[in-house]
């Protein structure tokens, strides 16, 4: 059935260059780390649409760290791939679940998130086996143990000479400290039966000049980040501004209730920079910051930002916003963001905010993917001799800036109190 159906599909033309070995490998672990624009997600989707029609025993489980991120990423990519290969009519697409079914056989492409592990361990299929697993944006999976538990869902076999089981892992390599490096790329520690490659935007012949120029310009503005984004290299830990952070799952509502102190920051952007809106719980007594939510979006108007804040139920929240945009702050206040205030500006305010953040243990919820990326790539400048300077590179720090704004009411307020106390003490001692 399936071989005949796929006979005239030109997968090699759709994939383009750089992915021939990736497509043909039957290794149990098929891993690709890559920079932005390296077509790793799109090509993985093309391969799976092609191969599920070729093998009638196959079913695919697609997993991201959070289930609600599948609809706008992996599900959309697989639907795009079916259209790109001209076979969309052979599938039934159920966007509400989401789920994709091969009409002729009942084979399934299922989508799940690690935020609901019971829905993964209890998965069954009516036709064939759950033989393939795709972990997209695997960098968001906090531990190898979580990943290994997920892999256990791929089991069994069928009597077919072409049968194989396979786990595909795709991700951007933001930090060399991540378990993905030791599990799949380091010769001494990697798992058995692994095929691993690195791809870059140079493998993507469909990028236009504007896309290419944007990646290559990173070498001028932030070479360390360019190594990850453009080259797909591991992010190097040396020179990081923050080393006092960890990515850890925690109960958001229970944490907020226990600490009882939350704050929010707002950094404005539009065309080239995003508008960001992180929220965090501040445990001043134990010196811990719990970053539990973020918003990260380009081209947001004042009305868009207001509706986003309203949607989050935070019109009455204390929000510190970038004081460089006084007009936007005034407009938001006029619309009903009642307690929005401008951030502190002035010589030393950035380093003062960073120094204050360094006094805390910072715990980032794994759902805050842009926050994690920024903390993993926010580094200090270097001089011509390669010495680290006490001056961070002002790039890819939009959430960090907003977090810094949100904390000003604690350390600047405390400094004012300390100054008043010193004046009172001096008067008492010296009249």
Tab-separated table of C-alpha atoms in Angstrom:
chain	number	residue	atom	x	y	z
A	1	UNK	CA	0.000	0.000	0.000
A	2	UNK	CA	2.415	2.594	1.259
A	3	UNK	CA	5.306	2.111	-1.160
A	4	UNK	CA	2.961	2.782	-4.044
A	5	UNK	CA	1.548	5.861	-2.339
A	6	UNK	CA	4.965	7.441	-1.859
A	7	UNK	CA	6.446	6.468	-5.233
A	8	UNK	CA	6.147	9.897	-6.819
A	9	UNK	CA	6.980	11.997	-3.760
A	10	UNK	CA	10.294	13.771	-4.242
A	11	UNK	CA	11.485	13.888	-0.663
A	12	UNK	CA	15.124	14.577	-1.593
A	13	UNK	CA	14.107	17.707	-3.471
A	14	UNK	CA	11.964	18.886	-0.560
A	15	UNK	CA	14.741	18.290	1.982
A	16	UNK	CA	17.464	20.044	0.037
A	17	UNK	CA	21.111	19.662	0.996
A	18	UNK	CA	22.760	18.609	4.245
A	19	UNK	CA	20.250	16.006	5.475
A	20	UNK	CA	20.871	12.885	3.394
A	21	UNK	CA	22.623	10.896	6.161
A	22	UNK	CA	20.115	12.156	8.713
A	23	UNK	CA	17.241	10.816	6.620
A	24	UNK	CA	18.783	7.410	5.922
A	25	UNK	CA	20.173	6.504	9.349
A	26	UNK	CA	18.394	3.754	11.269
A	27	UNK	CA	20.278	4.412	14.511
A	28	UNK	CA	17.991	4.255	17.541
A	29	UNK	CA	18.906	7.836	18.513
A	30	UNK	CA	18.893	10.320	15.630
A	31	UNK	CA	20.047	13.674	16.966
A	32	UNK	CA	20.493	17.042	15.323
A	33	UNK	CA	21.632	20.168	17.090
A	34	UNK	CA	21.644	23.254	14.995
A	35	UNK	CA	21.538	26.983	14.778
A	36	UNK	CA	18.530	29.023	13.828
A	37	UNK	CA	17.255	28.617	10.284
A	38	UNK	CA	19.001	25.269	9.743
A	39	UNK	CA	15.672	23.666	8.622
A	40	UNK	CA	16.051	20.845	11.187
A	41	UNK	CA	12.413	20.993	12.347
A	42	UNK	CA	10.937	21.411	8.879
A	43	UNK	CA	13.039	18.571	7.454
A	44	UNK	CA	12.206	16.271	10.362
A	45	UNK	CA	8.523	16.931	9.675
A	46	UNK	CA	8.994	16.156	5.961
A	47	UNK	CA	10.767	12.890	6.754
A	48	UNK	CA	8.065	11.710	9.154
A	49	UNK	CA	5.193	12.525	6.779
A	50	UNK	CA	6.985	10.611	4.029
A	51	UNK	CA	7.933	7.626	6.167
A	52	UNK	CA	4.621	7.086	7.963
A	53	UNK	CA	3.050	6.555	4.539
A	54	UNK	CA	5.863	4.190	3.613
A	55	UNK	CA	5.594	1.971	6.711
A	56	UNK	CA	2.084	0.864	7.678
A	57	UNK	CA	3.270	-0.409	11.105
A	58	UNK	CA	4.523	3.009	12.203
A	59	UNK	CA	2.990	5.500	14.619
A	60	UNK	CA	4.714	8.687	15.779
A	61	UNK	CA	4.692	10.377	19.176
A	62	UNK	CA	5.751	14.038	19.085
A	63	UNK	CA	6.769	15.517	22.431
A	64	UNK	CA	7.663	18.970	23.653
A	65	UNK	CA	8.251	19.993	27.246
A	66	UNK	CA	4.807	21.629	27.356
A	67	UNK	CA	1.873	20.229	25.419
A	68	UNK	CA	0.351	23.606	24.529
A	69	UNK	CA	3.442	24.509	22.470
A	70	UNK	CA	2.897	21.670	19.984
A	71	UNK	CA	-0.025	23.209	18.138
A	72	UNK	CA	1.888	26.225	16.843
A	73	UNK	CA	5.128	24.331	16.184
A	74	UNK	CA	5.322	20.594	15.510
A	75	UNK	CA	1.683	20.129	14.476
A	76	UNK	CA	1.904	23.097	12.120
A	77	UNK	CA	5.234	21.860	10.708
A	78	UNK	CA	3.838	18.387	10.001
A	79	UNK	CA	0.739	19.820	8.344
A	80	UNK	CA	2.989	22.078	6.269
A	81	UNK	CA	5.117	19.051	5.315
A	82	UNK	CA	2.061	17.105	4.113
A	83	UNK	CA	1.104	20.018	1.884
A	84	UNK	CA	4.693	20.490	0.701
A	85	UNK	CA	4.859	16.837	-0.394
A	86	UNK	CA	1.405	16.972	-1.975
A	87	UNK	CA	-0.089	14.298	0.283
A	88	UNK	CA	-2.264	16.316	2.668
A	89	UNK	CA	-5.372	14.618	1.240
A	90	UNK	CA	-4.124	11.300	2.651
A	91	UNK	CA	-4.345	12.580	6.229
A	92	UNK	CA	-7.059	13.686	8.613
A	93	UNK	CA	-5.952	16.700	10.655
A	94	UNK	CA	-7.572	17.262	14.040
A	95	UNK	CA	-6.336	20.614	15.279
A	96	UNK	CA	-8.310	20.641	18.525
A	97	UNK	CA	-6.464	17.642	20.038
A	98	UNK	CA	-4.094	18.003	18.055
A	99	UNK	CA	-3.750	14.694	16.199
A	100	UNK	CA	-2.996	13.552	12.641
A	101	UNK	CA	-4.353	10.272	11.212
A	102	UNK	CA	-3.477	8.398	8.019
A	103	UNK	CA	-6.924	7.948	6.480
A	104	UNK	CA	-6.262	4.605	4.773
A	105	UNK	CA	-4.749	2.789	7.748
A	106	UNK	CA	-5.621	4.647	10.939
A	107	UNK	CA	-1.940	5.240	11.815
A	108	UNK	CA	-1.503	8.113	14.222
A	109	UNK	CA	0.759	11.086	14.822
A	110	UNK	CA	0.138	11.980	18.475
A	111	UNK	CA	1.227	15.118	20.327
A	112	UNK	CA	1.997	15.278	24.035
A	113	UNK	CA	3.882	17.324	26.596
A	114	UNK	CA	6.082	16.293	29.490
A	115	UNK	CA	3.906	18.473	31.719
A	116	UNK	CA	1.410	15.577	31.734
A	117	UNK	CA	3.496	12.389	32.017
A	118	UNK	CA	0.482	10.130	32.655
A	119	UNK	CA	-0.815	10.906	29.172
A	120	UNK	CA	2.463	9.614	27.754
A	121	UNK	CA	2.902	6.420	29.751
A	122	UNK	CA	-0.674	5.320	28.968
A	123	UNK	CA	-0.565	5.854	25.191
A	124	UNK	CA	-1.855	3.017	23.001
A	125	UNK	CA	-2.495	2.845	19.251
A	126	UNK	CA	-4.993	0.774	17.259
A	127	UNK	CA	-2.784	0.068	14.259
A	128	UNK	CA	0.842	-1.079	14.393
A	129	UNK	CA	3.169	0.133	17.145
A	130	UNK	CA	4.255	3.381	18.711
A	131	UNK	CA	7.618	2.991	16.998
A	132	UNK	CA	8.913	6.545	16.589
A	133	UNK	CA	9.425	9.435	18.980
A	134	UNK	CA	10.316	13.013	18.088
A	135	UNK	CA	11.523	15.263	20.911
A	136	UNK	CA	11.442	18.793	19.539
A	137	UNK	CA	13.243	21.611	21.400
A	138	UNK	CA	14.727	18.910	23.611
A	139	UNK	CA	16.908	21.508	25.312
A	140	UNK	CA	13.848	22.340	27.428
A	141	UNK	CA	13.838	18.858	28.988
A	142	UNK	CA	15.593	19.431	32.290
A	143	UNK	CA	17.053	16.003	32.965
A	144	UNK	CA	18.235	12.869	31.223
A	145	UNK	CA	16.066	10.827	33.589
A	146	UNK	CA	12.918	12.517	32.269
A	147	UNK	CA	14.050	11.837	28.727
A	148	UNK	CA	14.861	8.164	29.436
A	149	UNK	CA	11.419	7.629	30.982
A	150	UNK	CA	9.882	9.072	27.828
A	151	UNK	CA	11.938	6.772	25.582
A	152	UNK	CA	10.499	3.749	27.404
A	153	UNK	CA	7.198	4.380	25.587
A	154	UNK	CA	8.875	3.202	22.344
A	155	UNK	CA	8.798	-0.588	22.612
A	156	UNK	CA	7.784	-3.788	20.855
A	157	UNK	CA	8.405	-5.040	17.306
A	158	UNK	CA	6.606	-6.368	14.229
A	159	UNK	CA	7.476	-8.996	11.643
A	160	UNK	CA	8.691	-6.777	8.846
A	161	UNK	CA	12.226	-6.678	7.399
A	162	UNK	CA	12.044	-2.884	7.243
A	163	UNK	CA	10.975	-2.433	10.861
A	164	UNK	CA	12.986	-0.121	13.086
A	165	UNK	CA	12.399	1.955	16.208
A	166	UNK	CA	13.838	5.421	16.430
A	167	UNK	CA	13.996	8.458	18.699
A	168	UNK	CA	14.678	11.797	17.004
A	169	UNK	CA	16.023	14.679	19.067
A	170	UNK	CA	16.171	18.254	17.716
A	171	UNK	CA	17.379	21.323	19.610
A	172	UNK	CA	19.452	24.522	19.795
A	173	UNK	CA	22.606	24.019	21.915
A	174	UNK	CA	22.481	27.015	24.257
A	175	UNK	CA	24.850	25.697	26.942
A	176	UNK	CA	27.613	23.109	27.073
A	177	UNK	CA	26.470	22.238	30.601
A	178	UNK	CA	23.290	20.585	29.307
A	179	UNK	CA	22.835	16.809	29.641
A	180	UNK	CA	22.256	16.538	25.873
A	181	UNK	CA	25.963	17.106	25.268
A	182	UNK	CA	27.167	14.214	27.436
A	183	UNK	CA	24.302	11.954	26.333
A	184	UNK	CA	24.744	12.310	22.575
A	185	UNK	CA	27.906	14.188	21.607
A	186	UNK	CA	30.747	13.433	24.040
A	187	UNK	CA	32.599	10.317	22.900
A	188	UNK	CA	33.289	9.020	26.410
A	189	UNK	CA	29.743	9.307	27.766
A	190	UNK	CA	27.267	9.190	24.915
A	191	UNK	CA	24.592	6.523	24.641
A	192	UNK	CA	24.871	3.514	22.348
A	193	UNK	CA	23.488	3.538	18.800
A	194	UNK	CA	23.593	7.302	18.249
A	195	UNK	CA	23.723	9.261	15.003
A	196	UNK	CA	24.379	12.933	15.793
A	197	UNK	CA	25.030	15.879	13.497
A	198	UNK	CA	25.166	19.668	13.620
A	199	UNK	CA	23.451	21.816	11.003
A	200	UNK	CA	23.448	25.561	10.375
A	201	UNK	CA	21.675	28.190	8.293
A	202	UNK	CA	24.264	27.425	5.591
A	203	UNK	CA	22.439	24.125	5.009
A	204	UNK	CA	19.264	26.048	4.187
A	205	UNK	CA	19.255	27.059	0.543
A	206	UNK	CA	15.804	28.613	0.898
A	207	UNK	CA	16.827	31.473	3.172
A	208	UNK	CA	16.794	34.885	1.541
A	209	UNK	CA	19.604	37.456	1.739
A	210	UNK	CA	17.927	39.340	4.591
A	211	UNK	CA	17.817	36.174	6.718
A	212	UNK	CA	21.450	35.352	5.983
A	213	UNK	CA	22.610	38.911	6.689
A	214	UNK	CA	20.835	38.828	10.057
A	215	UNK	CA	22.666	35.676	11.141
A	216	UNK	CA	26.032	36.849	9.871
A	217	UNK	CA	25.693	40.262	11.505
A	218	UNK	CA	25.637	38.496	14.874
A	219	UNK	CA	29.371	37.870	14.477
A	220	UNK	CA	29.848	41.622	14.715
A	221	UNK	CA	27.454	42.347	17.579
A	222	UNK	CA	27.794	39.218	19.740
A	223	UNK	CA	30.292	36.594	18.523
A	224	UNK	CA	29.606	34.226	21.419
A	225	UNK	CA	25.889	34.110	20.656
A	226	UNK	CA	26.639	33.873	16.927
A	227	UNK	CA	28.562	30.661	17.588
A	228	UNK	CA	25.317	29.103	18.863
A	229	UNK	CA	22.733	30.790	16.636
A	230	UNK	CA	24.724	30.752	13.397
A	231	UNK	CA	27.142	27.833	13.821
A	232	UNK	CA	25.183	25.497	16.071
A	233	UNK	CA	28.128	25.292	18.478
A	234	UNK	CA	27.646	24.614	22.171
A	235	UNK	CA	27.210	27.745	24.235
A	236	UNK	CA	30.338	28.152	26.346
A	237	UNK	CA	29.863	28.823	30.053
A	238	UNK	CA	32.931	31.073	30.386
A	239	UNK	CA	32.090	34.778	30.710
A	240	UNK	CA	28.447	34.347	31.702
A	241	UNK	CA	27.015	37.286	33.624
A	242	UNK	CA	24.890	34.983	35.801
A	243	UNK	CA	25.990	31.623	37.134
A	244	UNK	CA	23.565	31.610	40.074
A	245	UNK	CA	20.590	30.207	38.165
A	246	UNK	CA	19.054	26.819	37.568
A	247	UNK	CA	16.178	25.502	35.465
A	248	UNK	CA	13.803	23.550	37.689
A	249	UNK	CA	10.154	22.551	37.583
A	250	UNK	CA	8.108	23.890	40.492
A	251	UNK	CA	4.452	24.305	41.397
A	252	UNK	CA	3.811	27.905	40.360
A	253	UNK	CA	0.661	28.559	42.391
A	254	UNK	CA	2.045	26.877	45.510
A	255	UNK	CA	5.287	28.873	45.206
A	256	UNK	CA	3.465	32.185	44.834
A	257	UNK	CA	1.249	31.358	47.798
A	258	UNK	CA	4.212	30.311	49.958
A	259	UNK	CA	6.340	33.377	49.176
A	260	UNK	CA	3.509	35.882	48.926
A	261	UNK	CA	5.575	38.466	47.062
A	262	UNK	CA	5.476	38.835	43.275
A	263	UNK	CA	6.694	41.454	40.853
A	264	UNK	CA	6.759	42.097	37.112
A	265	UNK	CA	8.867	43.993	34.612
A	266	UNK	CA	8.202	45.301	31.129
A	267	UNK	CA	10.739	45.967	28.379
A	268	UNK	CA	9.508	47.559	25.167
A	269	UNK	CA	10.472	46.605	21.630
A	270	UNK	CA	8.964	46.511	18.189
A	271	UNK	CA	10.654	45.590	14.892
A	272	UNK	CA	14.149	44.456	15.895
A	273	UNK	CA	13.580	43.783	19.607
A	274	UNK	CA	10.711	42.006	21.372
A	275	UNK	CA	8.494	43.389	24.093
A	276	UNK	CA	8.982	41.229	27.172
A	277	UNK	CA	6.961	40.774	30.350
A	278	UNK	CA	8.502	38.380	32.913
A	279	UNK	CA	6.883	37.664	36.288
A	280	UNK	CA	8.641	36.360	39.361
A	281	UNK	CA	8.152	35.529	43.010
A	282	UNK	CA	10.682	37.232	45.298
A	283	UNK	CA	11.740	35.436	48.459
A	284	UNK	CA	13.748	38.151	50.198
A	285	UNK	CA	14.248	36.133	53.376
A	286	UNK	CA	15.823	33.111	51.665
A	287	UNK	CA	17.369	35.112	48.812
A	288	UNK	CA	15.565	33.215	46.041
A	289	UNK	CA	13.935	34.429	42.824
A	290	UNK	CA	11.393	32.164	41.110
A	291	UNK	CA	10.830	33.208	37.490
A	292	UNK	CA	7.512	31.564	36.631
A	293	UNK	CA	6.097	33.311	33.534
A	294	UNK	CA	7.208	35.299	30.521
A	295	UNK	CA	5.852	37.043	27.461
A	296	UNK	CA	8.132	37.563	24.442
A	297	UNK	CA	6.696	39.047	21.254
A	298	UNK	CA	7.722	41.333	18.395
A	299	UNK	CA	5.711	44.168	16.843
A	300	UNK	CA	3.408	44.720	19.834
A	301	UNK	CA	1.475	47.990	19.849
A	302	UNK	CA	0.460	49.759	23.056
A	303	UNK	CA	-2.987	48.224	22.695
A	304	UNK	CA	-1.468	44.745	22.231
A	305	UNK	CA	0.579	45.145	25.413
A	306	UNK	CA	-2.446	46.393	27.365
A	307	UNK	CA	-4.594	43.461	26.228
A	308	UNK	CA	-1.820	41.023	27.131
A	309	UNK	CA	-1.539	42.457	30.657
A	310	UNK	CA	-5.340	42.456	30.974
A	311	UNK	CA	-5.510	38.852	29.772
A	312	UNK	CA	-3.043	37.863	32.486
A	313	UNK	CA	-5.241	39.575	35.089
A	314	UNK	CA	-2.458	41.972	36.088
A	315	UNK	CA	-3.947	45.446	35.561
A	316	UNK	CA	-3.513	46.091	39.296
A	317	UNK	CA	-0.056	44.496	39.560
A	318	UNK	CA	3.056	46.525	40.377
A	319	UNK	CA	4.912	46.699	37.042
A	320	UNK	CA	8.236	48.467	36.448
A	321	UNK	CA	8.716	49.400	32.795
A	322	UNK	CA	11.602	50.720	30.725
A	323	UNK	CA	11.776	54.462	31.475
A	324	UNK	CA	13.129	55.152	27.981
A	325	UNK	CA	9.529	54.820	26.759
A	326	UNK	CA	7.674	57.346	28.943
A	327	UNK	CA	4.967	57.801	26.312
A	328	UNK	CA	4.123	54.096	26.272
A	329	UNK	CA	4.050	54.012	30.078
A	330	UNK	CA	1.658	56.986	30.133
A	331	UNK	CA	-0.582	55.376	27.496
A	332	UNK	CA	-0.726	52.084	29.385
A	333	UNK	CA	-1.567	53.880	32.612
A	334	UNK	CA	-4.309	55.816	30.840
A	335	UNK	CA	-5.753	52.568	29.472
A	336	UNK	CA	-5.931	51.047	32.959
A	337	UNK	CA	-2.552	49.580	33.950
A	338	UNK	CA	-2.855	51.363	37.264
A	339	UNK	CA	0.427	50.666	39.052
A	340	UNK	CA	2.946	50.839	36.224
A	341	UNK	CA	6.059	52.892	37.059
A	342	UNK	CA	9.216	53.822	35.114
A	343	UNK	CA	12.527	52.124	35.801
A	344	UNK	CA	15.533	53.897	37.307
A	345	UNK	CA	18.026	55.271	34.804
A	346	UNK	CA	21.455	56.659	35.376
A	347	UNK	CA	25.136	55.849	35.636
A	348	UNK	CA	25.672	52.496	37.279
A	349	UNK	CA	21.997	51.485	37.357
A	350	UNK	CA	22.548	48.427	35.114
A	351	UNK	CA	25.444	47.016	37.132
A	352	UNK	CA	23.634	47.835	40.376
A	353	UNK	CA	20.657	45.802	39.192
A	354	UNK	CA	22.857	42.928	38.070
A	355	UNK	CA	24.753	42.921	41.363
A	356	UNK	CA	21.451	42.762	43.243
A	357	UNK	CA	20.291	39.802	41.130
A	358	UNK	CA	23.562	38.007	41.851
A	359	UNK	CA	22.710	37.980	45.552
A	360	UNK	CA	19.868	35.532	44.885
A	361	UNK	CA	19.546	31.938	43.847
A	362	UNK	CA	17.525	32.206	40.621
A	363	UNK	CA	15.137	29.364	39.747
A	364	UNK	CA	13.674	29.465	36.229
A	365	UNK	CA	10.553	27.468	35.403
A	366	UNK	CA	11.183	25.329	32.274
A	367	UNK	CA	8.175	26.893	30.514
A	368	UNK	CA	10.135	30.178	30.318
A	369	UNK	CA	12.154	29.171	27.262
A	370	UNK	CA	13.238	32.668	26.215
A	371	UNK	CA	14.339	33.447	29.750
A	372	UNK	CA	16.490	30.308	29.817
A	373	UNK	CA	18.040	31.202	26.476
A	374	UNK	CA	18.950	34.684	27.679
A	375	UNK	CA	20.530	33.502	30.930
A	376	UNK	CA	22.509	30.893	28.974
A	377	UNK	CA	23.931	33.477	26.533
A	378	UNK	CA	24.170	36.764	28.478
A	379	UNK	CA	27.916	37.391	28.719
A	380	UNK	CA	30.439	40.089	29.553
A	381	UNK	CA	32.478	41.975	26.974
A	382	UNK	CA	36.153	41.223	26.421
A	383	UNK	CA	39.023	43.577	25.672
A	384	UNK	CA	41.491	43.046	22.817
A	385	UNK	CA	43.614	40.772	25.003
A	386	UNK	CA	40.620	38.574	25.826
A	387	UNK	CA	40.198	39.812	29.394
A	388	UNK	CA	36.640	39.902	30.725
A	389	UNK	CA	35.268	43.379	31.446
A	390	UNK	CA	32.624	44.304	34.009
A	391	UNK	CA	30.298	45.369	31.206
A	392	UNK	CA	27.704	42.979	29.738
A	393	UNK	CA	27.077	42.816	26.005
A	394	UNK	CA	23.808	44.628	25.370
A	395	UNK	CA	22.239	41.911	23.231
A	396	UNK	CA	19.555	39.249	23.753
A	397	UNK	CA	18.861	40.505	27.275
A	398	UNK	CA	15.323	41.852	26.918
A	399	UNK	CA	13.804	39.600	29.571
A	400	UNK	CA	16.791	40.043	31.870
A	401	UNK	CA	16.419	43.826	31.566
A	402	UNK	CA	12.740	43.563	32.488
A	403	UNK	CA	13.580	41.340	35.469
A	404	UNK	CA	16.151	43.906	36.566
A	405	UNK	CA	13.504	46.667	36.357
A	406	UNK	CA	11.039	44.568	38.368
A	407	UNK	CA	13.499	44.230	41.261
A	408	UNK	CA	14.379	47.913	41.554
A	409	UNK	CA	11.694	48.539	44.146
A	410	UNK	CA	13.498	46.181	46.507
A	411	UNK	CA	17.113	47.255	46.272
A	412	UNK	CA	16.720	50.965	45.457
A	413	UNK	CA	14.050	51.308	48.152
A	414	UNK	CA	16.345	49.527	50.592
A	415	UNK	CA	19.230	51.831	49.692
A	416	UNK	CA	17.035	54.860	50.459
A	417	UNK	CA	16.093	53.361	53.827
A	418	UNK	CA	19.768	52.637	54.596
A	419	UNK	CA	20.711	56.227	53.746
A	420	UNK	CA	18.018	57.653	56.031
A	421	UNK	CA	19.194	55.354	58.821
A	422	UNK	CA	22.777	56.572	58.366
A	423	UNK	CA	21.624	60.216	58.575
A	424	UNK	CA	19.642	59.531	61.760
A	425	UNK	CA	22.627	57.715	63.309
A	426	UNK	CA	24.992	60.568	62.402
A	427	UNK	CA	22.674	63.146	63.945
A	428	UNK	CA	22.400	61.091	67.115
A	429	UNK	CA	26.167	60.704	67.412
A	430	UNK	CA	27.309	64.138	66.330
A	431	UNK	CA	24.278	66.296	67.046
